Every structure is written in structure tokens, then in C-alpha cells.
């Protein structure tokens, strides 16, 4: 990698780190190009060069953290041979991610992320293929072995992640649920919904 490419990567990282910091402190409204340049020390021209516009910064930030979340969830799932243990590990890993990365989780569960997901679903799926493929293979193997209900993958994903995402959104917005309690209760309840 050339020095110019290395500098470009450092610039991108500085902007994305500053963007998450601003998002955590001030929400989406506080995330402006001028605030980004002030906090990151990166010029306005560099922000536009690397990201196109502010929307591009937020989109890149969401993709970065989606990749990290999928990585943690995928590792939790595929590190278990047993179907039930894998599904339960996914639930705990997701909730743990939300608890330990609240700013990134707020972004990933925001209306912006929902709109991006709807508008760019295929592109996002292609971008995350390396993380999603092992998850799909794991599910396929357990479904074919009869260890998981014979349901289409999107249905299994909805049954497993739907309640977890609902709990995460509630904790991130209302803060009226205990994520540790959810991590104790939800895995068994979710497992029952997809067990054969």
C-alpha cells in the first residue's frame, strides 16, 4: 500500500471516529461537516473527497459498525456446534454489543439506518457477504440436520433477531428494560420459536 493510500485510510478512520463521537454526544443533528472537521482535524475537502457528503459519512459509519456487529454475532453463532447453543449465543452477543457499544447501536437502530437498509438492501448485503455467508451455511446445516425448524432463512432470522432488535431499540430509546435480564430470558424463548 502506498503512503498516499495509508494517509487516506488514516483520514477515513479519523473522520469515522469523530463522527461516532459527535453522534454519541449530540445525536444526528450535531453531526455536521463543520463539527466533523473541528473534531477530526480533517479538512472539509478531505471529508467530501472520501465520503462525497455528510450522508456518505453517516452511511460509511453505519456500515462499519454493522460489519462489527455481524462479525460478533457470526462468531458467536459459528463457534457452537450445537444449534441451541449457537442461537442462544447470538442473542447474548447481540445484546452485549448493544450494551457495550450504545452509540454505534443507536446509529444502527436509527431511522437513518432503517431508510438506508430499505434503499440499499442488496448493496449492503453484498458488502457484508463475507460475514453473512458463514451464518447462512451454519443455519443451512442445522436446518438440514433437523436441529432447527425447516423454515426459510428470512423467517428464522426474523424469529431470532426480531425480539432482540425490539429489546435493543427499547433499551436505546426508553431505557426501561434490563439487558442482562433480557440476555437470561430471551435465548430460551427464542430457541423455542425455531426448534424443530
Coordinates of C-alpha atoms in Angstrom, one line a residue:
X1 CA 0.0 0.0 0.0
X2 CA 1.4 3.4 -1.0
X3 CA 1.9 6.3 1.5
X4 CA -1.0 8.2 -0.1
X5 CA -3.3 5.2 0.4
X6 CA -2.2 4.9 4.0
X7 CA -2.9 8.6 4.6
X8 CA -6.3 8.2 3.0
X9 CA -7.1 5.3 5.3
X10 CA -6.0 7.2 8.4
X11 CA -8.1 10.2 7.3
X12 CA -11.2 7.9 6.8
X13 CA -10.7 6.4 10.3
X14 CA -10.3 9.9 11.9
X15 CA -13.5 11.1 10.3
X16 CA -15.5 8.0 11.2
X17 CA -14.2 8.0 14.8
X18 CA -15.1 11.7 15.1
X19 CA -18.5 11.1 13.5
X20 CA -19.3 8.4 16.1
X21 CA -18.1 10.6 18.9
X22 CA -20.3 13.5 17.7
X23 CA -23.3 11.2 17.2
X24 CA -22.9 9.8 20.7
X25 CA -22.7 13.3 22.3
X26 CA -25.1 15.3 20.1
X27 CA -27.2 12.9 18.0
X28 CA -27.7 13.1 14.3
X29 CA -28.4 16.9 14.5
X30 CA -25.0 17.6 15.9
X31 CA -23.2 15.6 13.2
X32 CA -22.3 18.3 10.7
X33 CA -19.4 18.7 8.3
X34 CA -18.1 21.7 10.2
X35 CA -18.3 19.7 13.5
X36 CA -16.6 16.8 11.9
X37 CA -13.7 18.9 10.6
X38 CA -13.3 20.6 14.0
X39 CA -13.3 17.3 16.0
X40 CA -11.3 15.2 13.5
X41 CA -8.8 17.8 12.3
X42 CA -9.5 16.7 8.7
X43 CA -10.2 19.4 6.1
X44 CA -13.6 19.9 4.6
X45 CA -12.2 19.0 1.2
X46 CA -10.9 15.7 2.5
X47 CA -14.3 14.8 4.0
X48 CA -16.0 15.5 0.7
X49 CA -13.2 13.7 -1.2
X50 CA -13.5 10.5 0.8
X51 CA -17.3 10.4 1.5
X52 CA -19.0 12.6 -1.1
X53 CA -21.2 14.3 1.5
X54 CA -22.4 14.1 5.1
X55 CA -24.8 11.3 4.1
X56 CA -21.8 9.3 2.9
X57 CA -20.1 9.8 6.2
X58 CA -23.1 8.5 8.2
X59 CA -23.6 5.7 5.7
X60 CA -20.0 4.6 6.0
X61 CA -20.1 4.8 9.8
X62 CA -23.3 2.6 9.9
X63 CA -21.7 0.1 7.5
X64 CA -18.5 0.0 9.6
X65 CA -20.5 -0.8 12.8
X66 CA -22.9 -3.2 11.0
X67 CA -19.8 -5.2 10.0
X68 CA -18.6 -5.3 13.6
X69 CA -22.0 -6.4 14.9
X70 CA -22.3 -9.1 12.2
X71 CA -18.8 -10.2 13.0
X72 CA -19.5 -10.6 16.7
X73 CA -22.9 -12.3 16.1
X74 CA -21.4 -14.6 13.4
X75 CA -18.5 -15.6 15.6
X76 CA -20.9 -16.3 18.5
X77 CA -23.0 -18.5 16.2
X78 CA -20.4 -20.4 14.3
X79 CA -18.3 -21.1 17.4
X80 CA -21.0 -23.5 18.6
X81 CA -21.7 -26.9 17.1
X82 CA -25.0 -27.4 18.9
X83 CA -27.9 -25.5 17.3
X84 CA -29.5 -24.4 20.5
X85 CA -26.2 -23.1 22.0
X86 CA -25.4 -21.2 18.8
X87 CA -28.8 -19.5 18.7
X88 CA -28.6 -18.6 22.4
X89 CA -25.1 -17.2 21.9
X90 CA -26.3 -15.0 19.0
X91 CA -29.0 -13.5 21.3
X92 CA -26.4 -12.8 24.1
X93 CA -23.8 -11.5 21.7
X94 CA -26.2 -9.0 20.1
X95 CA -27.5 -7.7 23.4
X96 CA -23.9 -7.5 24.7
X97 CA -22.9 -5.5 21.6
X98 CA -25.8 -3.1 22.3
X99 CA -24.8 -2.7 25.9
X100 CA -21.1 -2.1 25.3
X101 CA -21.5 0.0 22.1
X102 CA -24.5 2.2 22.8
X103 CA -23.6 5.0 20.4
X104 CA -23.0 2.7 17.5
X105 CA -26.1 0.7 18.4
X106 CA -28.2 3.9 18.4
X107 CA -27.0 4.6 14.9
X108 CA -27.6 1.0 13.7
X109 CA -31.2 1.1 15.1
X110 CA -32.0 4.7 13.9
X111 CA -34.5 5.8 11.3
X112 CA -31.4 6.7 9.1
X113 CA -30.2 3.1 9.2
X114 CA -33.7 1.8 8.6
X115 CA -34.0 4.1 5.5
X116 CA -30.5 3.1 4.3
X117 CA -31.4 -0.6 4.8
X118 CA -34.6 -0.3 2.7
X119 CA -33.0 1.8 0.0
X120 CA -29.7 -0.1 -0.3
X121 CA -30.5 -3.6 0.9
X122 CA -28.8 -5.5 -1.9
X123 CA -25.7 -3.3 -1.8
X124 CA -25.4 -3.7 2.0
X125 CA -25.9 -7.4 1.7
X126 CA -23.2 -7.7 -0.9
X127 CA -20.9 -5.5 1.2
X128 CA -21.4 -7.8 4.2
X129 CA -21.4 -11.1 2.3
X130 CA -18.2 -12.4 3.9
X131 CA -19.8 -12.1 7.3
X132 CA -23.2 -13.3 6.3
X133 CA -22.3 -16.4 4.3
X134 CA -20.9 -18.4 7.3
X135 CA -24.1 -17.6 9.2
X136 CA -26.2 -18.8 6.4
X137 CA -24.2 -22.0 6.0
X138 CA -24.4 -22.7 9.7
X139 CA -28.2 -22.3 9.6
X140 CA -28.5 -24.4 6.5
X141 CA -26.5 -27.2 8.0
X142 CA -28.6 -27.3 11.2
X143 CA -31.8 -26.9 9.3
X144 CA -30.9 -29.9 7.0
X145 CA -29.9 -32.0 10.0
X146 CA -33.3 -31.3 11.6
X147 CA -31.8 -29.4 14.6
X148 CA -33.7 -26.2 13.6
X149 CA -37.2 -25.9 12.2
X150 CA -37.4 -26.3 8.4
X151 CA -38.2 -22.6 7.8
X152 CA -36.8 -20.2 5.2
X153 CA -33.7 -18.3 6.4
X154 CA -35.5 -14.9 6.5
X155 CA -38.2 -16.4 8.8
X156 CA -35.5 -17.8 11.1
X157 CA -33.7 -14.5 11.1
X158 CA -36.9 -12.7 12.0
X159 CA -37.8 -15.1 14.8
X160 CA -34.3 -14.9 16.3
X161 CA -33.4 -11.2 15.7
X162 CA -36.9 -9.6 15.8
X163 CA -37.3 -9.9 19.6
X164 CA -33.6 -9.0 20.2
X165 CA -33.8 -5.9 18.0
X166 CA -37.1 -4.9 19.7
X167 CA -35.4 -5.2 23.1
X168 CA -32.4 -3.3 21.9
X169 CA -34.5 -0.4 20.5
X170 CA -36.4 -0.2 23.7
X171 CA -33.3 -0.1 25.8
X172 CA -31.7 2.5 23.5
X173 CA -34.7 4.8 23.5
X174 CA -36.6 4.3 26.7
X175 CA -34.0 2.6 28.9
X176 CA -36.8 0.8 30.7
X177 CA -35.5 -2.7 30.2
X178 CA -32.7 -4.6 31.8
X179 CA -30.4 -6.0 29.0
X180 CA -28.8 -8.5 31.4
X181 CA -32.2 -9.9 32.3
X182 CA -33.2 -10.0 28.6
X183 CA -30.0 -12.0 28.0
X184 CA -31.1 -14.5 30.5
X185 CA -34.8 -14.8 29.4
X186 CA -34.8 -14.3 25.6
X187 CA -32.4 -17.1 24.5
X188 CA -34.7 -19.9 25.7
X189 CA -37.8 -18.2 24.4
X190 CA -36.3 -17.5 21.0
X191 CA -34.9 -21.1 20.8
X192 CA -38.5 -22.5 21.3
X193 CA -39.7 -20.5 18.3
X194 CA -37.3 -22.2 15.9
X195 CA -36.7 -25.6 17.5
X196 CA -37.9 -28.5 15.4

